[in-house]
One Martini backbone bead per residue (centre of mass of N, CA, C, O) as a GRO file, in nm:
protein
  333
    1MET     BB    1   3.947  13.802  11.405
    2ASP     BB    2   3.882  13.750  11.136
    3SER     BB    3   4.071  13.895  10.939
    4ARG     BB    4   4.291  13.731  11.070
    5LEU     BB    5   4.246  13.471  10.944
    6ARG     BB    6   4.199  13.518  10.683
    7ALA     BB    7   4.526  13.529  10.600
    8PHE     BB    8   4.530  13.197  10.618
    9SER     BB    9   4.559  12.969  10.361
   10SER     BB   10   4.569  12.719  10.592
   11PRO     BB   11   4.318  12.433  10.802
   12GLU     BB   12   4.530  12.393  11.030
   13LEU     BB   13   4.620  12.667  11.113
   14VAL     BB   14   4.345  12.873  11.285
   15ASN     BB   15   4.404  12.690  11.569
   16ALA     BB   16   4.688  12.846  11.623
   17ALA     BB   17   4.664  13.110  11.580
   18ALA     BB   18   4.380  13.183  11.752
   19VAL     BB   19   4.538  13.128  11.954
   20ALA     BB   20   4.813  13.341  11.980
   21ILE     BB   21   4.624  13.628  11.970
   22ASN     BB   22   4.529  13.541  12.169
   23GLN     BB   23   4.752  13.577  12.410
   24ASN     BB   24   4.855  13.807  12.168
   25PRO     BB   25   4.927  14.051  12.018
   26PRO     BB   26   4.965  14.174  11.692
   27SER     BB   27   5.232  14.296  11.780
   28THR     BB   28   5.420  14.087  11.942
   29ILE     BB   29   5.421  13.830  11.745
   30SER     BB   30   5.605  13.622  11.689
   31GLN     BB   31   5.846  13.474  11.555
   32PRO     BB   32   5.929  13.183  11.388
   33GLN     BB   33   6.104  12.969  11.424
   34GLN     BB   34   6.385  12.855  11.328
   35PRO     BB   35   6.554  12.603  11.246
   36SER     BB   36   6.824  12.429  11.367
   37GLN     BB   37   7.198  12.303  11.276
   38ASP     BB   38   7.360  12.286  11.569
   39TYR     BB   39   7.420  11.964  11.609
   40SER     BB   40   7.564  11.886  11.328
   41LEU     BB   41   7.787  12.047  11.373
   42GLU     BB   42   7.836  11.977  11.697
   43GLY     BB   43   7.885  11.651  11.520
   44ILE     BB   44   8.169  11.769  11.360
   45ALA     BB   45   8.340  11.858  11.593
   46ALA     BB   46   8.314  11.565  11.705
   47ASN     BB   47   8.493  11.419  11.494
   48VAL     BB   48   8.713  11.650  11.423
   49LYS     BB   49   8.835  11.595  11.762
   50LEU     BB   50   8.896  11.314  11.716
   51LEU     BB   51   9.012  11.313  11.508
   52LEU     BB   52   9.293  11.419  11.604
   53LYS     BB   53   9.343  11.305  11.808
   54VAL     BB   54   9.377  10.960  11.597
   55ILE     BB   55   9.648  11.203  11.493
   56ARG     BB   56   9.849  11.158  11.769
   57ASP     BB   57   9.817  10.860  11.843
   58HIS     BB   58   9.968  10.830  11.528
   59ASN     BB   59  10.223  11.027  11.593
   60GLU     BB   60  10.306  10.859  11.841
   61ALA     BB   61  10.306  10.510  11.726
   62SER     BB   62  10.515  10.586  11.489
   63ALA     BB   63  10.814  10.567  11.684
   64ARG     BB   64  10.738  10.287  11.740
   65GLU     BB   65  10.773  10.004  11.575
   66PHE     BB   66  10.584   9.866  11.664
   67ASP     BB   67  10.279   9.800  11.494
   68ASP     BB   68   9.926   9.674  11.550
   69ARG     BB   69   9.716   9.914  11.439
   70LYS     BB   70   9.690  10.097  11.272
   71THR     BB   71   9.452  10.009  11.096
   72GLN     BB   72   9.254  10.084  11.240
   73ARG     BB   73   9.315  10.418  11.236
   74VAL     BB   74   9.275  10.430  10.886
   75ALA     BB   75   8.962  10.344  10.913
   76GLY     BB   76   8.892  10.547  11.145
   77MET     BB   77   8.945  10.811  10.996
   78ILE     BB   78   8.802  10.715  10.712
   79THR     BB   79   8.498  10.710  10.851
   80ILE     BB   80   8.577  11.002  11.026
   81LEU     BB   81   8.536  11.162  10.782
   82ASP     BB   82   8.212  11.004  10.639
   83ASP     BB   83   8.059  11.128  10.835
   84ILE     BB   84   8.149  11.423  10.790
   85LYS     BB   85   7.994  11.439  10.543
   86ALA     BB   86   7.748  11.333  10.544
   87ARG     BB   87   7.670  11.590  10.758
   88LEU     BB   88   7.670  11.753  10.545
   89GLU     BB   89   7.530  11.721  10.371
   90ARG     BB   90   7.254  11.705  10.527
   91SER     BB   91   7.264  12.008  10.591
   92GLN     BB   92   7.234  12.105  10.322
   93SER     BB   93   6.957  11.967  10.253
   94ASN     BB   94   6.781  12.105  10.497
   95SER     BB   95   6.809  12.368  10.383
   96LYS     BB   96   6.658  12.354  10.166
   97LYS     BB   97   6.452  12.259  10.278
   98ARG     BB   98   6.367  12.518  10.439
   99VAL     BB   99   6.344  12.736  10.212
  100ALA     BB  100   6.120  12.549  10.100
  101GLN     BB  101   5.918  12.635  10.324
  102LEU     BB  102   5.915  12.957  10.398
  103ARG     BB  103   5.837  13.001  10.109
  104ARG     BB  104   5.555  12.922  10.155
  105CYS     BB  105   5.447  13.019  10.365
  106ASN     BB  106   5.442  13.273  10.314
  107THR     BB  107   5.294  13.237  10.034
  108ASP     BB  108   5.044  13.167  10.261
  109LEU     BB  109   5.025  13.344  10.463
  110ARG     BB  110   4.955  13.607  10.245
  111PRO     BB  111   4.703  13.901  10.296
  112ASN     BB  112   4.420  13.969  10.118
  113ARG     BB  113   4.454  14.248  10.015
  114GLY     BB  114   4.336  14.560   9.801
  115GLY     BB  115   4.519  14.703   9.893
  116GLY     BB  116   4.775  14.966   9.798
  117GLY     BB  117   5.131  15.063   9.787
  118ALA     BB  118   5.327  15.068  10.012
  119ALA     BB  119   5.226  14.844  10.136
  120GLY     BB  120   5.228  14.664   9.836
  121THR     BB  121   5.550  14.649   9.873
  122ALA     BB  122   5.610  14.504  10.101
  123GLU     BB  123   5.397  14.231  10.068
  124LYS     BB  124   5.659  14.165   9.809
  125LYS     BB  125   5.947  14.214   9.993
  126ALA     BB  126   5.933  14.003  10.192
  127PRO     BB  127   5.986  13.722  10.094
  128GLU     BB  128   6.286  13.810   9.976
  129THR     BB  129   6.412  13.890  10.276
  130ALA     BB  130   6.407  13.637  10.336
  131ALA     BB  131   6.549  13.516  10.177
  132MET     BB  132   6.824  13.618  10.188
  133THR     BB  133   6.875  13.554  10.493
  134ASP     BB  134   6.898  13.222  10.430
  135ASP     BB  135   7.146  13.284  10.235
  136LYS     BB  136   7.340  13.409  10.480
  137GLU     BB  137   7.245  13.129  10.694
  138LYS     BB  138   7.424  12.960  10.443
  139LEU     BB  139   7.706  13.130  10.412
  140LYS     BB  140   7.756  13.076  10.681
  141LYS     BB  141   7.812  12.767  10.760
  142GLN     BB  142   8.005  12.706  10.502
  143LEU     BB  143   8.227  12.882  10.680
  144SER     BB  144   8.237  12.691  10.932
  145SER     BB  145   8.285  12.428  10.760
  146CYS     BB  146   8.586  12.584  10.630
  147LYS     BB  147   8.714  12.623  10.890
  148ALA     BB  148   8.715  12.349  10.999
  149ALA     BB  149   8.915  12.257  10.763
  150ARG     BB  150   9.131  12.420  10.826
  151LYS     BB  151   9.210  12.348  11.084
  152SER     BB  152   9.266  12.054  11.005
  153LEU     BB  153   9.465  12.107  10.807
  154GLU     BB  154   9.574  12.224  10.982
  155MET     BB  155   9.685  11.976  11.217
  156LEU     BB  156   9.794  11.825  11.005
  157CYS     BB  157  10.080  11.961  10.913
  158SER     BB  158  10.185  11.957  11.216
  159SER     BB  159  10.227  11.673  11.168
  160LEU     BB  160  10.338  11.701  10.913
  161GLY     BB  161  10.639  11.822  11.121
  162LYS     BB  162  10.676  11.623  11.296
  163GLU     BB  163  10.746  11.358  11.150
  164LYS     BB  164  10.959  11.557  11.038
  165GLU     BB  165  11.164  11.501  11.314
  166ILE     BB  166  11.171  11.198  11.311
  167MET     BB  167  11.308  11.138  11.104
  168VAL     BB  168  11.585  11.366  11.143
  169SER     BB  169  11.623  11.181  11.450
  170GLN     BB  170  11.722  10.905  11.248
  171LEU     BB  171  11.936  11.037  11.132
  172ALA     BB  172  12.103  11.062  11.314
  173ARG     BB  173  12.146  10.799  11.451
  174ARG     BB  174  12.259  10.663  11.208
  175VAL     BB  175  12.531  10.840  11.266
  176SER     BB  176  12.608  10.744  11.530
  177GLU     BB  177  12.640  10.439  11.443
  178LEU     BB  178  12.833  10.528  11.188
  179SER     BB  179  13.067  10.682  11.419
  180GLU     BB  180  13.125  10.333  11.538
  181MET     BB  181  13.170  10.232  11.275
  182GLU     BB  182  13.489  10.422  11.301
  183GLU     BB  183  13.572  10.315  11.511
  184LEU     BB  184  13.685  10.017  11.489
  185VAL     BB  185  13.769  10.045  11.286
  186ASN     BB  186  14.022  10.198  11.374
  187LEU     BB  187  14.085  10.014  11.618
  188LEU     BB  188  14.133   9.721  11.388
  189LYS     BB  189  14.410   9.882  11.286
  190ALA     BB  190  14.560   9.886  11.565
  191GLN     BB  191  14.587   9.606  11.529
  192ASN     BB  192  14.645   9.529  11.297
  193GLU     BB  193  14.973   9.650  11.301
  194THR     BB  194  15.085   9.557  11.585
  195LEU     BB  195  15.072   9.254  11.518
  196THR     BB  196  15.270   9.300  11.251
  197SER     BB  197  15.472   9.427  11.445
  198LYS     BB  198  15.475   9.150  11.626
  199LEU     BB  199  15.620   9.004  11.376
  200GLN     BB  200  15.833   9.089  11.242
  201ALA     BB  201  15.946   9.098  11.469
  202SER     BB  202  16.012   8.829  11.554
  203GLY     BB  203  16.171   8.746  11.284
  204GLY     BB  204  16.426   8.881  11.400
  205LEU     BB  205  16.472   8.650  11.644
  206THR     BB  206  16.537   8.377  11.552
  207GLY     BB  207  16.802   8.318  11.635
  208GLU     BB  208  16.788   8.352  11.954
  209CYS     BB  209  16.556   8.104  11.951
  210GLN     BB  210  16.400   7.882  11.896
  211ALA     BB  211  16.246   7.714  11.707
  212GLY     BB  212  15.965   7.594  11.819
  213ASN     BB  213  15.882   7.815  11.939
  214ASN     BB  214  15.886   7.974  11.659
  215ASP     BB  215  15.661   7.857  11.590
  216SER     BB  216  15.454   7.895  11.718
  217SER     BB  217  15.443   8.225  11.814
  218ASN     BB  218  15.397   8.253  11.481
  219ALA     BB  219  15.114   8.077  11.434
  220VAL     BB  220  14.925   8.241  11.659
  221LEU     BB  221  14.961   8.475  11.570
  222LEU     BB  222  14.853   8.441  11.258
  223ASP     BB  223  14.610   8.343  11.344
  224ARG     BB  224  14.504   8.609  11.480
  225ASN     BB  225  14.565   8.804  11.223
  226GLU     BB  226  14.321   8.644  11.085
  227GLN     BB  227  14.072   8.686  11.245
  228LEU     BB  228  14.064   8.999  11.218
  229SER     BB  229  14.078   9.043  10.974
  230ASP     BB  230  13.823   8.944  10.887
  231GLN     BB  231  13.674   9.111  11.064
  232LEU     BB  232  13.739   9.349  10.898
  233LEU     BB  233  13.549   9.252  10.665
  234LYS     BB  234  13.284   9.275  10.837
  235SER     BB  235  13.357   9.575  10.944
  236LEU     BB  236  13.302   9.686  10.707
  237ASP     BB  237  13.047   9.521  10.557
  238SER     BB  238  12.870   9.716  10.776
  239TYR     BB  239  12.974   9.959  10.666
  240ARG     BB  240  12.868   9.978  10.383
  241ALA     BB  241  12.553   9.916  10.416
  242LEU     BB  242  12.509  10.173  10.635
  243LYS     BB  243  12.577  10.365  10.422
  244ARG     BB  244  12.322  10.285  10.207
  245LYS     BB  245  12.118  10.283  10.426
  246TYR     BB  246  12.152  10.621  10.449
  247LYS     BB  247  12.145  10.759  10.158
  248GLY     BB  248  11.856  10.629  10.103
  249ALA     BB  249  11.763  10.806  10.336
  250LYS     BB  250  11.784  11.055  10.272
  251GLU     BB  251  11.667  11.047   9.980
  252GLU     BB  252  11.373  10.979  10.104
  253CYS     BB  253  11.350  11.243  10.288
  254SER     BB  254  11.345  11.425  10.077
  255ALA     BB  255  11.116  11.327   9.863
  256LEU     BB  256  10.907  11.347  10.082
  257ARG     BB  257  10.974  11.693  10.146
  258ALA     BB  258  10.877  11.817   9.916
  259ALA     BB  259  10.610  11.676   9.888
  260VAL     BB  260  10.503  11.810  10.139
  261GLU     BB  261  10.528  12.115  10.089
  262GLU     BB  262  10.393  12.055   9.771
  263GLU     BB  263  10.085  12.002   9.913
  264THR     BB  264  10.085  12.218  10.156
  265ALA     BB  265  10.067  12.465   9.930
  266ALA     BB  266   9.819  12.348   9.795
  267GLY     BB  267   9.641  12.354  10.013
  268LEU     BB  268   9.679  12.676  10.111
  269ALA     BB  269   9.565  12.781   9.837
  270ARG     BB  270   9.264  12.631   9.837
  271ILE     BB  271   9.218  12.796  10.060
  272ARG     BB  272   9.202  13.100   9.990
  273ARG     BB  273   9.055  13.063   9.778
  274LEU     BB  274   8.854  13.046   9.912
  275LYS     BB  275   8.809  13.275  10.122
  276GLN     BB  276   8.775  13.433   9.876
  277LYS     BB  277   8.516  13.349   9.789
  278LEU     BB  278   8.337  13.390   9.947
  279ASP     BB  279   8.402  13.686  10.007
  280ASN     BB  280   8.278  13.652   9.662
  281ARG     BB  281   7.962  13.585   9.684
  282GLU     BB  282   7.836  13.734   9.522
  283ASP     BB  283   7.964  13.756   9.197
  284GLU     BB  284   8.010  13.460   9.254
  285PRO     BB  285   7.974  13.121   9.271
  286VAL     BB  286   8.045  12.828   9.557
  287ASP     BB  287   8.137  12.497   9.576
  288ILE     BB  288   8.167  12.353   9.853
  289GLU     BB  289   8.139  12.027   9.814
  290GLY     BB  290   8.407  12.022   9.597
  291GLU     BB  291   8.580  12.155   9.825
  292ILE     BB  292   8.603  11.964  10.016
  293ARG     BB  293   8.670  11.699   9.876
  294ALA     BB  294   8.950  11.776   9.765
  295LEU     BB  295   9.050  11.778  10.107
  296GLU     BB  296   8.968  11.490  10.118
  297LYS     BB  297   9.177  11.407   9.864
  298MET     BB  298   9.441  11.537  10.019
  299PHE     BB  299   9.384  11.364  10.299
  300VAL     BB  300   9.390  11.107  10.165
  301GLN     BB  301   9.726  11.124  10.056
  302PHE     BB  302   9.867  11.191  10.275
  303LYS     BB  303   9.724  10.923  10.409
  304VAL     BB  304   9.945  10.706  10.199
  305LYS     BB  305  10.271  10.810  10.196
  306ILE     BB  306  10.260  10.775  10.529
  307LEU     BB  307  10.241  10.504  10.526
  308LYS     BB  308  10.450  10.420  10.328
  309GLU     BB  309  10.675  10.545  10.498
  310GLU     BB  310  10.670  10.350  10.737
  311GLU     BB  311  10.640  10.064  10.580
  312LYS     BB  312  10.951  10.099  10.511
  313ARG     BB  313  11.076  10.126  10.778
  314GLY     BB  314  10.970   9.867  10.936
  315GLN     BB  315  11.156   9.709  10.698
  316HIS     BB  316  11.369   9.812  10.834
  317GLY     BB  317  11.398   9.776  11.120
  318SER     BB  318  11.332   9.496  11.130
  319LYS     BB  319  11.638   9.407  11.079
  320PRO     BB  320  11.918   9.364  11.205
  321ALA     BB  321  12.193   9.459  11.307
  322PRO     BB  322  12.480   9.491  11.323
  323SER     BB  323  12.690   9.337  11.523
  324SER     BB  324  12.992   9.501  11.695
  325SER     BB  325  13.115   9.372  11.948
  326SER     BB  326  13.277   9.088  11.849
  327SER     BB  327  13.538   9.190  11.813
  328HIS     BB  328  13.518   9.213  12.149
  329HIS     BB  329  13.614   8.882  12.265
  330HIS     BB  330  13.941   8.987  12.174
  331GLY     BB  331  14.201   9.019  12.302
  332ARG     BB  332  14.529   9.078  12.307
  333PRO     BB  333  14.835   8.970  12.252
   0.00000   0.00000   0.00000
């Protein structure tokens, strides 16, 4: 047992090693397990799930016109992203520390034997094999984190597609309102033509009717005609305003759609490049932290654009729409 204890150069490990050797034969002593970082990665996965849930709630709430918790949800999403970034950095730093400690332990526990040949070559290759194993584990964890980031980006792209569908439905509603306004304008035009024909007919019968009755009926018809003309002008003005708003909203929707498609294509291209780099990581080094930071920046830009568009729609939606029912208060003469 003394020859086995000489392999340890650290004094505080002698007692533990002696107990392990007494309990287990040399051929069955298992290698010490390396501390895993599954807990931190599980925390990152939980944060990503929470972020996706908050994004879904945000998309559902954006369909409503009045949403007073929009700012709180955005702040919560940014906080979750910061926490994910901090956990990834801490996980990477812990991985680096663990690799350094393992290499130091391999150096301390190297047996001091004077022989050469195949045994000496195997002892020299053991630390290199352990270092390569640690590098592979580190790359696997980085690859899993990149896959999680890719899934979150895909969910964000799907949420942007839902936003686009909501905007299309709103534009369809505006088109239906414009068609109703056109029908109302046509109805008012028909009423105006009817009143004009009646006025002309009453003017042709002036010789048959008394002068007082003709004057009173003509005054009533003229007053009614003026009222309907005012209503027609107001309806035409509101129709033109709605048409301008519809045109502006359509242009904004087209611009936003083009920007979203462009940025989505750029994000997917970045993810493909990152995947290729990870597949070819033996040829060139991969800056995982820089790629994740770039993806985070792209997420923030997406959120800012969505918030700006929702604020614009909220401002347009808060204005009262022109009432089209005022023209139905007066019946036909």
